[in-house]
JSON list of C-alpha atoms in Angstrom, two decimals:
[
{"chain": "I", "resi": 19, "resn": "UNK", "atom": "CA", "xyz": [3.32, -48.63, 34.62]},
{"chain": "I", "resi": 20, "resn": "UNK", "atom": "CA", "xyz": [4.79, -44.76, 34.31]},
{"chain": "I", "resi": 21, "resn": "UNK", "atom": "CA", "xyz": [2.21, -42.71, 36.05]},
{"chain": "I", "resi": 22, "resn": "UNK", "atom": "CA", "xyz": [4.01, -39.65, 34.64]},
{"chain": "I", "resi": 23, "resn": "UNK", "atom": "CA", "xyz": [4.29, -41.03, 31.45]},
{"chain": "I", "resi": 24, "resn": "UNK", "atom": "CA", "xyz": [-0.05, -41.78, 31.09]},
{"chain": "I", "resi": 25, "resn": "UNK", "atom": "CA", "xyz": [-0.57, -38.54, 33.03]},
{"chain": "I", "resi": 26, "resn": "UNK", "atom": "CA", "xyz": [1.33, -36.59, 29.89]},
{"chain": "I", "resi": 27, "resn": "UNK", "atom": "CA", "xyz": [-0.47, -38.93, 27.73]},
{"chain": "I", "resi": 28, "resn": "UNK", "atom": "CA", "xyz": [-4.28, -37.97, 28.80]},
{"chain": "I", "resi": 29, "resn": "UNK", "atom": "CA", "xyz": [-3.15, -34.10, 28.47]},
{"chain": "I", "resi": 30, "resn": "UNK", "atom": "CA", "xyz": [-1.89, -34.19, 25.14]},
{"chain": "I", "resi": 31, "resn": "UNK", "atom": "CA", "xyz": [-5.17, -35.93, 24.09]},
{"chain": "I", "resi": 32, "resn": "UNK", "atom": "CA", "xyz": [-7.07, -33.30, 26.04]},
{"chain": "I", "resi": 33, "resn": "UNK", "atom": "CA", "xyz": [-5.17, -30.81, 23.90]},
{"chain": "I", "resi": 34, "resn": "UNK", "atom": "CA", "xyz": [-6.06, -32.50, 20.88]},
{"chain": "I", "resi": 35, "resn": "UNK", "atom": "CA", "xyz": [-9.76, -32.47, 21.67]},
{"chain": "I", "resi": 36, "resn": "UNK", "atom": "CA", "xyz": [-9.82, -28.93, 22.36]},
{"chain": "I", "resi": 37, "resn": "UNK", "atom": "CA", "xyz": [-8.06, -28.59, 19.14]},
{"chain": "I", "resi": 38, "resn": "UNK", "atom": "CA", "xyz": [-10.57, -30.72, 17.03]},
{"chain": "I", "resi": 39, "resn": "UNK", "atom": "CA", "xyz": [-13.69, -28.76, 19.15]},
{"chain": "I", "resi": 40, "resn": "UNK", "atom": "CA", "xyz": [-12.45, -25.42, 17.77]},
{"chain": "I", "resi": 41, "resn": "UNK", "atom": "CA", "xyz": [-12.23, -27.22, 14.42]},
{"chain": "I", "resi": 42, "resn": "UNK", "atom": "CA", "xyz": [-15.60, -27.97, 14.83]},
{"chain": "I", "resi": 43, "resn": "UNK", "atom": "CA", "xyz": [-15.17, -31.87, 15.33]},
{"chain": "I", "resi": 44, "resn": "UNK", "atom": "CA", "xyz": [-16.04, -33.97, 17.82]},
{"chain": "I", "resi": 45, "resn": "UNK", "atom": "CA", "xyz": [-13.65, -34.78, 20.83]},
{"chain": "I", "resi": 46, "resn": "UNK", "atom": "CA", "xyz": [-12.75, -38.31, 21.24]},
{"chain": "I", "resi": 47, "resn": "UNK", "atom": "CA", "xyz": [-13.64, -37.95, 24.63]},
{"chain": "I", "resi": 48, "resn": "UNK", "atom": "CA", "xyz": [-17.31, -36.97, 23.58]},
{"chain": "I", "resi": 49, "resn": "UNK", "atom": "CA", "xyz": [-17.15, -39.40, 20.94]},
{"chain": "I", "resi": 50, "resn": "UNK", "atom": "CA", "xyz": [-16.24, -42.34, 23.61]},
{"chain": "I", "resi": 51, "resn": "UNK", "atom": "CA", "xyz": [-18.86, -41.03, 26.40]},
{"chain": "I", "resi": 52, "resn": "UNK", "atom": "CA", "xyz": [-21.30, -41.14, 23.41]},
{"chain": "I", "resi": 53, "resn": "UNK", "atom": "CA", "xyz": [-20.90, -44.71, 22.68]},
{"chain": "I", "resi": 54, "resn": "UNK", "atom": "CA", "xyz": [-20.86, -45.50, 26.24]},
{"chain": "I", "resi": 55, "resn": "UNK", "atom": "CA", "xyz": [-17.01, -46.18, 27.24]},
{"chain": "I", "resi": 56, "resn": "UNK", "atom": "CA", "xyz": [-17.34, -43.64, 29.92]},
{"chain": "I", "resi": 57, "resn": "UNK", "atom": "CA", "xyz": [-19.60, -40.75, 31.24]},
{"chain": "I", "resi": 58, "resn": "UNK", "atom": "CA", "xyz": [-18.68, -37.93, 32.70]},
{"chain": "I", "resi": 59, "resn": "UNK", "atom": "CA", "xyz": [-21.55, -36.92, 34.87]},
{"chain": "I", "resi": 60, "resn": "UNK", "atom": "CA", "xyz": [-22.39, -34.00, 37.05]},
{"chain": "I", "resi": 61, "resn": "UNK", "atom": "CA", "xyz": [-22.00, -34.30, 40.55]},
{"chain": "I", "resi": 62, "resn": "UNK", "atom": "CA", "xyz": [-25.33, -34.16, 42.69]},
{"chain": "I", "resi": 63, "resn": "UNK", "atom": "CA", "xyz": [-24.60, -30.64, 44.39]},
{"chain": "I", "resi": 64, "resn": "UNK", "atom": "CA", "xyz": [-23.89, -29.52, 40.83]},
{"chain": "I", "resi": 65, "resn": "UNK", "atom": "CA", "xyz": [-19.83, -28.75, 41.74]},
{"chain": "I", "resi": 66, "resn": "UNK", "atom": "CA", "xyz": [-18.06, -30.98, 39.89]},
{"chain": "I", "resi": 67, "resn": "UNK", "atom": "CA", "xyz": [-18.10, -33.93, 37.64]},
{"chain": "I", "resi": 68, "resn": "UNK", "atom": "CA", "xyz": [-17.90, -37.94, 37.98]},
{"chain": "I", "resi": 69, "resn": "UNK", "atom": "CA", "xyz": [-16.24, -39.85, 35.64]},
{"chain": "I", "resi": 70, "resn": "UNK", "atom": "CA", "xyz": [-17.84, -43.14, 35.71]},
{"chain": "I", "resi": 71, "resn": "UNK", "atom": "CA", "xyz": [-16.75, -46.66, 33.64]},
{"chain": "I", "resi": 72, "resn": "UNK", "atom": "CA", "xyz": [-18.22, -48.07, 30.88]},
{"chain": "I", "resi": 73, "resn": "UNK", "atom": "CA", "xyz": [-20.14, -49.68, 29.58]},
{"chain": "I", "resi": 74, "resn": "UNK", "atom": "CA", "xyz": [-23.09, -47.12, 30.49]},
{"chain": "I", "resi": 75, "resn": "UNK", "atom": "CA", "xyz": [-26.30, -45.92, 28.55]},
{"chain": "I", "resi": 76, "resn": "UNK", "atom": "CA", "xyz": [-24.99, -42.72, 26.90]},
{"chain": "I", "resi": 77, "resn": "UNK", "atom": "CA", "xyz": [-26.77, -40.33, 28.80]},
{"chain": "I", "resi": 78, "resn": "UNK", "atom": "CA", "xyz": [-29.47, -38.11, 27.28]},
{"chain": "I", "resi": 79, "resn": "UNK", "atom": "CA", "xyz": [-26.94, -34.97, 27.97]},
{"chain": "I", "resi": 80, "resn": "UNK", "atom": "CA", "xyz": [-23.69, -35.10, 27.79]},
{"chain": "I", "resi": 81, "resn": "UNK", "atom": "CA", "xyz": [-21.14, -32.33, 29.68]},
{"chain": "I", "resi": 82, "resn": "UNK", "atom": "CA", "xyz": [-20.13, -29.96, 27.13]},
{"chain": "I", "resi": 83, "resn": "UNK", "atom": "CA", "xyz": [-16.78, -30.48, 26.30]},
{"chain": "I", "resi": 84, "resn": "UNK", "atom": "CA", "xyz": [-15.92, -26.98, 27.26]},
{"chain": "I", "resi": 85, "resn": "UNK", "atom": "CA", "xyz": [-17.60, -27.39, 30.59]},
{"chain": "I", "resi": 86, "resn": "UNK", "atom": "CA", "xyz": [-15.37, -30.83, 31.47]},
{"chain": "I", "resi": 87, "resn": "UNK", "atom": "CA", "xyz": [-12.25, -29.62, 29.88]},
{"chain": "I", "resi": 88, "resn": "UNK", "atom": "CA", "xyz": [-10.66, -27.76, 32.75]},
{"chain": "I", "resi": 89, "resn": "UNK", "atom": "CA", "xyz": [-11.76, -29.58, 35.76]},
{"chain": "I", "resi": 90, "resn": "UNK", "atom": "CA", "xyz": [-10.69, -32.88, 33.65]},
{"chain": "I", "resi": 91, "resn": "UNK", "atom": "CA", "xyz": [-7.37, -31.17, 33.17]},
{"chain": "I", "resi": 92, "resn": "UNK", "atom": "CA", "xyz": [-6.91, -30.24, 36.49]},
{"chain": "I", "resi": 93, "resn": "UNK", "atom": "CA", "xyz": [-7.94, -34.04, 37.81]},
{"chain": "I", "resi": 94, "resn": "UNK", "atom": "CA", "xyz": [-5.49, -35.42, 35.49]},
{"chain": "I", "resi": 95, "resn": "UNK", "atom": "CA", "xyz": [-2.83, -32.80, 36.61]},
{"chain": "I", "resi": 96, "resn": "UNK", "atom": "CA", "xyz": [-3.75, -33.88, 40.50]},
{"chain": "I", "resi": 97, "resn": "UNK", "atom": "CA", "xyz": [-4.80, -36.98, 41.17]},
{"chain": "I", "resi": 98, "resn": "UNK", "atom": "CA", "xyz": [-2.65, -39.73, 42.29]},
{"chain": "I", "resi": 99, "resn": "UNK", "atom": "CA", "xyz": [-4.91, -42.52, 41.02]},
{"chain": "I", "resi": 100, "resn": "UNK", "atom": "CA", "xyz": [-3.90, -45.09, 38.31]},
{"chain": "I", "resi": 101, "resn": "UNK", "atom": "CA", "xyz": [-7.43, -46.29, 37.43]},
{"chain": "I", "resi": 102, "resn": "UNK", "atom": "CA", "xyz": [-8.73, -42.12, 37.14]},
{"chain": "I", "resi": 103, "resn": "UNK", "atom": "CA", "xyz": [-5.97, -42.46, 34.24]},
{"chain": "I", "resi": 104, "resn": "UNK", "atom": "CA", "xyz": [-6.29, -45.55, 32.70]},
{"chain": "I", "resi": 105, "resn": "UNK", "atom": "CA", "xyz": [-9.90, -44.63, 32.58]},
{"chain": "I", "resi": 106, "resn": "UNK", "atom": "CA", "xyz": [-9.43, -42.06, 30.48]},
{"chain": "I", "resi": 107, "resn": "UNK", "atom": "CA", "xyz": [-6.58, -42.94, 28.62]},
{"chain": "I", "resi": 108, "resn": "UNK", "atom": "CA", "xyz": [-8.86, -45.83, 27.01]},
{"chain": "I", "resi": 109, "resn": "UNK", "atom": "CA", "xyz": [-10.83, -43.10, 25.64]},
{"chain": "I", "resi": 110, "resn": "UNK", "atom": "CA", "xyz": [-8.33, -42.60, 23.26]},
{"chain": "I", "resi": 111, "resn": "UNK", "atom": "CA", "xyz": [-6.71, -46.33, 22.78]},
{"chain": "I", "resi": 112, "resn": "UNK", "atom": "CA", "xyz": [-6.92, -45.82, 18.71]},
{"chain": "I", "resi": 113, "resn": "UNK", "atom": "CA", "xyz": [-4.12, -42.99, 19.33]},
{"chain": "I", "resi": 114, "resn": "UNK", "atom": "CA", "xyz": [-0.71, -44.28, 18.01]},
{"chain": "I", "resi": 115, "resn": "UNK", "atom": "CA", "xyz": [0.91, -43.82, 21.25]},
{"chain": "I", "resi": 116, "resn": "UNK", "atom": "CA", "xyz": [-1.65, -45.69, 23.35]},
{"chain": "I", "resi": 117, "resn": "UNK", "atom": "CA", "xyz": [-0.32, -48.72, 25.58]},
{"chain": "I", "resi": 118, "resn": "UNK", "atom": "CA", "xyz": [-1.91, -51.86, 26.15]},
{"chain": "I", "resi": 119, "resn": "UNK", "atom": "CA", "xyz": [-0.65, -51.92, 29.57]},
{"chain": "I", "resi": 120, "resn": "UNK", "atom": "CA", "xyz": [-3.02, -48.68, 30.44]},
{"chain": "I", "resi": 121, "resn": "UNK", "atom": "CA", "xyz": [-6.47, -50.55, 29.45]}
]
């Protein structure tokens, strides 16, 4: 698997999502988290976020998209962890240029 390769992959979709929020649509990552793929959760000291896997009770609030845009960003941008990607990636596995080999 290209780490570099799913890393640019996540970001574009981040893109996209802030694109459809300003369009007034819902993100595909809220849209996921809301069906219970994924959460993104705040942490307990109220610093940061978790991103926890599926399948979870959607929670009662989710992280406003604007809220876990950056500091998803700057994970993505950072980390050096496959599953932190993959994780995400599934999020978006309708997108045409989603690979199997990420799930």
């Amino acid at each position: 698997m290209n780490t570099d390769e799913l890393r640019r992959f996540v970001l574009d979709r981040l893109d996209e999502d802030e694109k459809r929020l300003a369009r007034e649509e819902l993100p595909l990552l809220d849209e996921a988290e809301s069906r219970g793929r994924l959460r993104v959760a705040r942490s307990d000291d109220g610093t940061g976020l978790l991103l926890l896997p599926g399948p979870v009770q959607p929670p009662a609030d989710l992280v406003p998209f604007p809220e876990k845009l950056p500091l998803l960003r700057t994970e993505v941008e950072q980390t050096g962890d496959d599953a932190t990607l993959r994780l995400l990636a599934n999020a978006f596995d309708t997108h045409h240029d989603w690979q199997e080999e990420w799930r």
